[in-house]
Short mmCIF file of C-alpha atoms in Angstrom, two decimals:
data_model
loop_
_atom_site.label_atom_id
_atom_site.label_comp_id
_atom_site.label_asym_id
_atom_site.label_seq_id
_atom_site.Cartn_x
_atom_site.Cartn_y
_atom_site.Cartn_z
CA GLY A 1 20.19 3.77 -18.28
CA ASN A 2 20.30 1.90 -15.02
CA HIS A 3 22.56 -1.04 -14.88
CA PHE A 4 22.02 -4.09 -12.52
CA ASP A 5 23.88 -7.24 -12.52
CA HIS A 6 21.26 -8.80 -10.39
CA PHE A 7 17.97 -6.79 -9.91
CA TYR A 8 15.51 -7.76 -7.10
CA TRP A 9 12.10 -6.15 -7.36
CA SER A 10 10.02 -6.89 -4.33
CA LEU A 11 12.59 -8.16 -1.81
CA PHE A 12 12.00 -9.58 2.00
CA GLY A 13 8.12 -9.58 1.15
CA ARG A 14 7.68 -6.04 0.59
CA PRO A 15 5.44 -5.23 -2.51
CA GLY A 16 6.75 -2.77 -5.01
CA VAL A 17 6.11 -1.30 -8.56
CA LEU A 18 8.70 -0.35 -10.86
CA THR A 19 7.97 1.48 -13.87
CA VAL A 20 10.51 1.86 -17.06
CA THR A 21 9.29 4.54 -19.23
CA GLY A 22 10.09 6.61 -22.02
CA GLU A 23 12.24 6.27 -25.37
CA GLY A 24 15.91 5.86 -24.27
CA SER A 25 15.07 4.57 -20.78
CA LYS A 26 16.32 1.22 -20.01
CA LEU A 27 17.11 -1.41 -17.34
CA SER A 28 19.59 -4.02 -17.79
CA PRO A 29 22.94 -5.23 -16.53
CA GLU A 30 25.95 -3.29 -16.96
CA GLU A 31 27.42 -3.79 -20.22
CA GLY A 32 30.17 -6.44 -20.20
CA ALA A 33 28.87 -8.12 -16.95
CA THR A 34 30.02 -11.58 -16.25
CA GLY A 35 28.21 -14.51 -14.78
CA HIS A 36 24.45 -14.77 -14.48
CA THR A 37 22.41 -11.69 -15.04
CA ASN A 38 19.26 -11.93 -13.38
CA LEU A 39 16.03 -9.90 -13.07
CA PHE A 40 13.77 -10.83 -10.18
CA VAL A 41 10.15 -9.53 -10.14
CA GLY A 42 8.04 -10.74 -7.07
CA PHE A 43 11.35 -12.42 -5.17
CA TRP A 44 9.92 -12.76 -1.71
CA GLY A 45 6.49 -11.32 -2.06
CA SER A 46 4.76 -9.33 -5.13
CA GLY A 47 6.37 -7.16 -7.67
CA THR A 48 5.17 -5.44 -10.59
CA LEU A 49 7.16 -4.15 -13.39
CA ASN A 50 5.81 -2.01 -16.07
CA ILE A 51 7.37 -1.00 -19.24
CA ASP A 52 5.90 1.44 -21.58
CA SER A 53 6.42 4.53 -24.00
CA GLY A 54 9.45 3.11 -25.72
CA GLY A 55 11.05 1.87 -22.37
CA ALA A 56 13.16 -1.14 -22.39
CA VAL A 57 14.39 -4.10 -20.16
CA SER A 58 16.66 -6.55 -21.25
CA TYR A 59 18.22 -9.38 -19.24
CA ARG A 60 19.58 -13.02 -19.56
CA TYR A 61 17.38 -14.39 -16.87
CA GLY A 62 13.98 -13.34 -15.70
CA HIS A 63 12.47 -14.87 -12.78
CA ILE A 64 8.84 -13.78 -12.27
CA GLY A 65 7.18 -14.66 -8.84
CA TYR A 66 10.29 -16.38 -7.70
CA ASP A 67 9.78 -17.92 -4.16
CA SER A 68 6.81 -20.12 -3.26
CA GLY A 69 3.78 -17.47 -2.32
CA SER A 70 5.41 -14.70 -4.32
CA THR A 71 3.68 -13.22 -7.31
CA GLY A 72 5.28 -11.12 -10.31
CA ILE A 73 3.58 -9.19 -13.06
CA VAL A 74 5.24 -7.75 -15.95
CA THR A 75 3.09 -5.37 -18.41
CA VAL A 76 4.85 -3.99 -21.57
CA THR A 77 2.31 -1.55 -23.29
CA GLU A 78 2.55 0.84 -26.25
CA PRO A 79 4.79 0.37 -29.75
CA GLY A 80 8.49 0.62 -29.01
CA SER A 81 8.45 -0.77 -25.59
CA SER A 82 10.37 -3.94 -24.87
CA PHE A 83 10.93 -6.77 -22.51
CA ASP A 84 13.86 -8.93 -23.91
CA VAL A 85 14.94 -11.89 -21.54
CA SER A 86 16.28 -14.89 -22.83
CA ASN A 87 15.11 -17.49 -20.18
CA ILE A 88 12.06 -16.77 -18.25
CA LEU A 89 12.08 -19.08 -15.04
#
């Protein structure tokens, strides 16, 4: 899987779409990461995160549409797909 302690999707006003798809596909901080582990979808602009076909996203903090004027969309479809975020900000 891909591990990022802080993951920014759609940084500096550029729109973006990220899809985590397929059983065993995971986006999360590296195991044992210290400090805040943040996922940003739509940091300074628009961002879309799609999770399907058993894909998984797991973070301590999730920021959806973070900055003023930014938009973030998270879509989880199909059985077995998961979006596990302890705190949505």
